[in-house]
Every structure is written in C-alpha cells, then in structure tokens.
Amino acid sequence: QEQLVESGGGLVQAGGSLRLFCAASGRNFSNYAMAWFRRAPGKEREFVAAISGRLDITAYADSVKGRFTISRDSTKNTVYLQMNSLKPEDTAVYYCAAGRVNVPDALREYGYWGQGAQVTVSS
C-alpha cells in the first residue's frame, strides 16, 4: 500500500529554518512528480513547490521563491523541503503529495497524500 509520511515540522522563530522530509513507500515513485502543499488556519490548501519525476525540474509558489528549496533522493524515495527565512505567514500544515501530473501546482493532479506536518513560525 502506497504511503507518504512527513516529518521535520516544528516551532521556529521568524527568520529561522526548517527542513521537511517526506518518505514514500509502497511503490517506486521515482517517475512521479512530488510536491508540497500547505494549509494555513482558515485557508484553502495551496501549492508550495514541486519537483518532476525524471529531470528534477522544480516549480515554486511566488510566496516562497528564493526562500524554499525542494529536492529529492529517488534512490530513497524521499523528497525534502528546505525552508529558510521563515515568516509567520508560513505557519501551516504542510502536506507531501505524489502523482503523474501535467500541471505541477494543481492539487487535483496528485493522487497520493501524506497526513501533514505542522510548521509554526513565531514572530
């Protein structure tokens, strides 16, 4: 059974850094796009970053460009999200997702989801 498990969330002060991990299991996800989405309190789930399955092409939401970096280790079926210069508005539950996608920032394109990891940025 396919499973995505996030880890690495926590509480950090504004300006700090965190690294999120997503461990995928149950199938070989190396040819799947992997992505991070987030949902802040009272808001819809939104796209954060994605990385393609073969060429590791990346895409980012404008709000995180230059601060967040997505990467993957296909040999370990793992994807990472390095978050630097964190802001209070980055506070959210962060979800890992996988899918065979045509539009990397489209939530509906992803068929596999993790349970989420809480990230809280204090001011």
Coordinates of N, CA and C in Angstrom, one line a residue:
Q1 N 0.8 -1.2 0.0 CA 0.0 0.0 0.0 C 0.9 1.2 0.0
E2 N 0.5 2.2 -0.9 CA 1.3 3.4 -1.0 C 1.1 4.3 0.2
Q3 N 2.2 4.9 0.6 CA 2.2 5.7 1.8 C 3.2 6.8 1.7
L4 N 2.8 8.0 2.1 CA 3.7 9.2 2.2 C 3.7 9.6 3.7
V5 N 4.8 9.8 4.3 CA 4.9 10.2 5.7 C 5.9 11.4 5.8
E6 N 5.3 12.5 6.3 CA 6.1 13.7 6.5 C 6.7 13.7 7.9
S7 N 7.8 14.4 8.0 CA 8.5 14.6 9.3 C 9.3 15.9 9.2
G8 N 9.7 16.4 10.4 CA 10.6 17.6 10.4 C 9.9 18.9 10.7
G9 N 8.6 18.9 10.9 CA 8.0 20.1 11.3 C 8.3 20.5 12.7
G10 N 7.8 21.7 13.1 CA 8.0 22.1 14.4 C 7.8 23.6 14.6
L11 N 8.3 24.1 15.7 CA 8.2 25.6 16.0 C 9.5 26.2 15.8
V12 N 9.5 27.4 15.1 CA 10.7 28.1 14.8 C 10.4 29.6 14.9
Q13 N 11.4 30.4 15.2 CA 11.2 31.9 15.2 C 11.3 32.4 13.8
A14 N 10.7 33.5 13.6 CA 10.8 34.2 12.3 C 12.3 34.4 11.9
G15 N 12.6 34.1 10.6 CA 13.9 34.2 10.2 C 14.7 32.9 10.3
G16 N 14.1 31.9 10.9 CA 14.8 30.7 11.1 C 14.6 29.7 10.0
S17 N 15.1 28.5 10.1 CA 15.0 27.5 9.1 C 14.4 26.2 9.6
L18 N 13.8 25.4 8.7 CA 13.4 24.1 9.0 C 13.5 23.2 7.7
R19 N 13.7 21.9 7.9 CA 13.7 21.0 6.8 C 12.7 20.0 6.9
L20 N 11.8 19.9 6.0 CA 10.8 18.8 6.0 C 11.2 17.6 5.1
F21 N 10.8 16.5 5.6 CA 11.1 15.2 4.9 C 9.8 14.5 4.5
C22 N 9.8 13.9 3.4 CA 8.7 13.0 3.0 C 9.2 11.7 2.5
A23 N 8.9 10.7 3.3 CA 9.3 9.3 2.9 C 8.1 8.6 2.2
A24 N 8.4 8.2 1.0 CA 7.4 7.5 0.2 C 7.6 6.0 0.2
S25 N 6.6 5.2 0.3 CA 6.8 3.7 0.3 C 5.6 3.1 -0.4
G26 N 5.7 1.8 -0.7 CA 4.6 1.0 -1.4 C 4.7 0.9 -2.9
R27 N 5.5 1.8 -3.5 CA 5.8 1.7 -4.9 C 7.0 2.6 -5.2
N28 N 7.5 2.5 -6.5 CA 8.6 3.3 -6.9 C 8.1 4.6 -7.4
F29 N 8.3 5.7 -6.7 CA 7.8 7.0 -7.0 C 8.9 7.8 -7.8
S30 N 9.9 7.2 -8.3 CA 11.0 7.9 -9.0 C 10.5 8.6 -10.3
N31 N 9.5 8.1 -10.9 CA 8.9 8.7 -12.1 C 7.7 9.6 -11.8
Y32 N 7.4 9.8 -10.6 CA 6.3 10.6 -10.2 C 6.8 12.0 -9.8
A33 N 6.0 13.0 -10.1 CA 6.2 14.3 -9.6 C 5.9 14.3 -8.1
M34 N 6.7 15.0 -7.3 CA 6.5 15.1 -5.9 C 6.3 16.6 -5.6
A35 N 5.5 16.9 -4.6 CA 5.2 18.3 -4.3 C 4.9 18.5 -2.8
W36 N 4.9 19.7 -2.4 CA 4.5 20.2 -1.1 C 3.4 21.2 -1.3
F37 N 2.3 21.0 -0.5 CA 1.2 21.9 -0.4 C 1.1 22.3 1.1
R38 N 0.4 23.3 1.4 CA 0.2 23.7 2.8 C -1.2 24.3 3.0
R39 N -1.7 24.2 4.2 CA -3.0 24.8 4.5 C -2.8 25.5 5.8
A40 N -3.0 26.8 5.7 CA -2.9 27.7 6.9 C -4.3 27.7 7.6
P41 N -4.4 28.1 8.8 CA -5.7 28.1 9.5 C -6.7 29.0 8.8
G42 N -7.8 28.5 8.5 CA -8.9 29.2 7.9 C -8.7 29.4 6.4
K43 N -7.7 28.8 5.8 CA -7.5 29.0 4.4 C -7.6 27.7 3.6
E44 N -7.6 27.8 2.3 CA -7.6 26.6 1.4 C -6.2 26.0 1.3
R45 N -6.1 24.7 1.0 CA -4.8 24.2 0.8 C -4.2 24.8 -0.5
E46 N -2.9 25.2 -0.4 CA -2.2 25.9 -1.5 C -0.9 25.2 -1.9
F47 N -0.6 25.4 -3.2 CA 0.7 24.9 -3.7 C 1.9 25.6 -3.1
V48 N 3.0 24.8 -2.8 CA 4.2 25.4 -2.3 C 5.3 25.2 -3.3
A49 N 5.6 23.9 -3.6 CA 6.7 23.6 -4.5 C 6.5 22.2 -5.1
A50 N 7.1 21.9 -6.2 CA 7.0 20.6 -6.9 C 8.3 20.3 -7.6
I51 N 8.6 19.0 -7.7 CA 9.8 18.6 -8.5 C 9.3 17.4 -9.4
S52 N 9.8 17.5 -10.6 CA 9.3 16.5 -11.6 C 10.0 15.1 -11.4
G53 N 9.4 14.1 -12.1 CA 9.9 12.8 -11.8 C 11.2 12.4 -12.4
R54 N 11.6 12.9 -13.5 CA 12.8 12.4 -14.2 C 13.9 13.4 -14.3
L55 N 13.6 14.6 -14.6 CA 14.6 15.6 -14.9 C 14.8 16.6 -13.6
D56 N 14.0 16.3 -12.6 CA 14.1 17.1 -11.4 C 13.9 18.6 -11.7
I57 N 12.9 18.9 -12.5 CA 12.5 20.3 -12.8 C 11.7 20.7 -11.6
T58 N 12.0 21.9 -11.1 CA 11.3 22.4 -10.0 C 10.3 23.6 -10.3
A59 N 9.3 23.8 -9.4 CA 8.4 24.9 -9.6 C 8.1 25.3 -8.2
Y60 N 7.9 26.7 -8.0 CA 7.6 27.2 -6.7 C 6.5 28.2 -6.7
A61 N 5.8 28.3 -5.6 CA 4.8 29.4 -5.5 C 5.6 30.7 -5.3
D62 N 5.1 31.8 -5.8 CA 5.8 33.1 -5.7 C 6.1 33.5 -4.3
S63 N 5.2 33.1 -3.3 CA 5.4 33.5 -1.9 C 6.6 32.8 -1.3
V64 N 7.2 31.7 -1.9 CA 8.3 31.0 -1.3 C 9.5 31.1 -2.1
K65 N 9.5 31.6 -3.3 CA 10.6 31.6 -4.2 C 11.8 32.3 -3.6
G66 N 13.0 31.7 -3.7 CA 14.2 32.3 -3.1 C 14.4 32.0 -1.6
R67 N 13.3 31.4 -1.0 CA 13.4 31.0 0.4 C 13.4 29.5 0.6
F68 N 12.6 28.8 -0.2 CA 12.4 27.4 0.0 C 13.0 26.7 -1.2
T69 N 13.5 25.4 -0.9 CA 14.1 24.6 -2.0 C 13.6 23.2 -1.8
I70 N 13.0 22.7 -2.9 CA 12.6 21.3 -3.0 C 13.6 20.4 -3.6
S71 N 13.8 19.2 -3.1 CA 14.8 18.3 -3.7 C 14.3 16.9 -3.4
R72 N 15.0 15.9 -4.1 CA 14.5 14.6 -3.9 C 15.7 13.6 -4.0
D73 N 15.6 12.5 -3.4 CA 16.6 11.4 -3.5 C 15.7 10.2 -3.9
S74 N 15.8 10.0 -5.2 CA 14.9 8.9 -5.8 C 15.3 7.5 -5.3
T75 N 16.6 7.4 -5.0 CA 17.1 6.1 -4.5 C 16.5 5.7 -3.2
K76 N 16.1 6.8 -2.4 CA 15.5 6.6 -1.1 C 14.0 6.9 -1.1
N77 N 13.4 7.2 -2.3 CA 12.0 7.5 -2.4 C 11.7 8.6 -1.4
T78 N 12.5 9.6 -1.3 CA 12.4 10.7 -0.3 C 12.4 12.1 -1.0
V79 N 11.6 13.0 -0.5 CA 11.6 14.3 -1.0 C 11.8 15.3 0.2
Y80 N 12.4 16.4 0.0 CA 12.8 17.3 1.0 C 12.2 18.7 0.7
L81 N 12.0 19.5 1.7 CA 11.7 20.9 1.5 C 12.5 21.7 2.5
Q82 N 13.5 22.4 2.0 CA 14.4 23.2 2.9 C 13.7 24.6 2.9
M83 N 13.4 25.0 4.1 CA 12.7 26.3 4.3 C 13.6 27.3 5.1
N84 N 14.0 28.3 4.5 CA 14.8 29.4 5.1 C 14.0 30.7 5.2
S85 N 14.6 31.6 6.0 CA 14.0 32.9 6.2 C 12.5 32.8 6.4
L86 N 12.1 31.9 7.3 CA 10.7 31.7 7.6 C 10.0 32.9 8.1
K87 N 8.7 33.0 7.8 CA 7.9 34.1 8.2 C 6.6 33.6 8.9
P88 N 6.0 34.4 9.8 CA 4.8 33.9 10.5 C 3.8 33.4 9.5
E89 N 3.7 34.0 8.3 CA 2.7 33.6 7.4 C 3.0 32.3 6.7
D90 N 4.1 31.7 7.0 CA 4.4 30.4 6.5 C 3.8 29.3 7.5
T91 N 3.3 29.7 8.6 CA 2.6 28.8 9.5 C 1.5 28.1 8.9
A92 N 1.6 26.7 8.9 CA 0.6 25.9 8.2 C 0.9 24.4 8.5
V93 N -0.1 23.6 8.1 CA 0.2 22.2 8.0 C 0.7 21.9 6.5
Y94 N 1.9 21.3 6.5 CA 2.5 21.0 5.2 C 2.3 19.6 4.8
Y95 N 1.8 19.4 3.5 CA 1.4 18.1 3.0 C 2.4 17.7 1.9
C96 N 2.8 16.5 1.9 CA 3.6 15.9 0.8 C 2.6 15.2 -0.2
A97 N 2.8 15.3 -1.5 CA 2.0 14.7 -2.5 C 2.8 14.1 -3.6
A98 N 2.2 13.1 -4.3 CA 2.8 12.5 -5.4 C 1.8 12.2 -6.5
G99 N 2.3 12.3 -7.7 CA 1.3 12.0 -8.8 C 2.0 12.1 -10.2
R100 N 1.3 11.6 -11.2 CA 1.7 11.8 -12.6 C 1.0 13.0 -13.1
V101 N 1.7 14.1 -13.1 CA 1.0 15.4 -13.3 C 1.4 16.1 -14.5
N102 N 0.5 16.9 -15.1 CA 0.7 17.8 -16.2 C 0.9 19.2 -15.7
V103 N 0.2 19.5 -14.7 CA 0.2 20.9 -14.1 C 0.7 20.7 -12.7
P104 N 1.9 21.1 -12.4 CA 2.6 20.8 -11.1 C 1.9 21.5 -9.9
D105 N 1.2 22.6 -10.1 CA 0.7 23.3 -9.0 C -0.8 23.0 -8.8
A106 N -1.3 22.0 -9.5 CA -2.8 21.7 -9.4 C -3.0 20.6 -8.4
L107 N -3.7 20.9 -7.4 CA -3.9 20.0 -6.3 C -4.6 18.7 -6.8
R108 N -5.5 18.8 -7.7 CA -6.3 17.7 -8.2 C -5.4 16.7 -9.0
E109 N -4.2 17.1 -9.4 CA -3.4 16.2 -10.2 C -2.7 15.1 -9.3
Y110 N -2.7 15.3 -8.0 CA -1.9 14.4 -7.2 C -2.8 13.4 -6.5
G111 N -2.4 12.1 -6.7 CA -3.3 11.1 -6.2 C -2.9 10.5 -4.8
Y112 N -1.7 10.8 -4.4 CA -1.1 10.3 -3.1 C -0.8 11.5 -2.2
W113 N -1.2 11.3 -1.0 CA -1.0 12.4 0.0 C -0.6 11.9 1.4
G114 N 0.3 12.7 2.0 CA 0.6 12.3 3.4 C -0.4 13.0 4.4
Q115 N -0.1 12.7 5.7 CA -1.0 13.2 6.7 C -0.8 14.6 7.1
G116 N 0.4 15.1 6.8 CA 0.7 16.5 7.1 C 1.7 16.7 8.3
A117 N 2.4 17.8 8.2 CA 3.3 18.1 9.3 C 3.1 19.6 9.7
Q118 N 3.0 19.9 11.0 CA 2.7 21.2 11.4 C 4.0 22.0 11.4
V119 N 4.0 23.2 10.8 CA 5.1 24.2 10.9 C 4.5 25.4 11.5
T120 N 5.1 25.9 12.6 CA 4.7 27.1 13.2 C 5.8 28.1 13.3
V121 N 5.6 29.3 12.8 CA 6.7 30.3 12.8 C 6.2 31.4 13.8
S122 N 6.9 31.7 14.8 CA 6.6 32.7 15.8 C 7.2 34.0 15.4
S123 N 6.6 35.1 15.7 CA 7.1 36.5 15.4 C 8.0 37.0 16.5

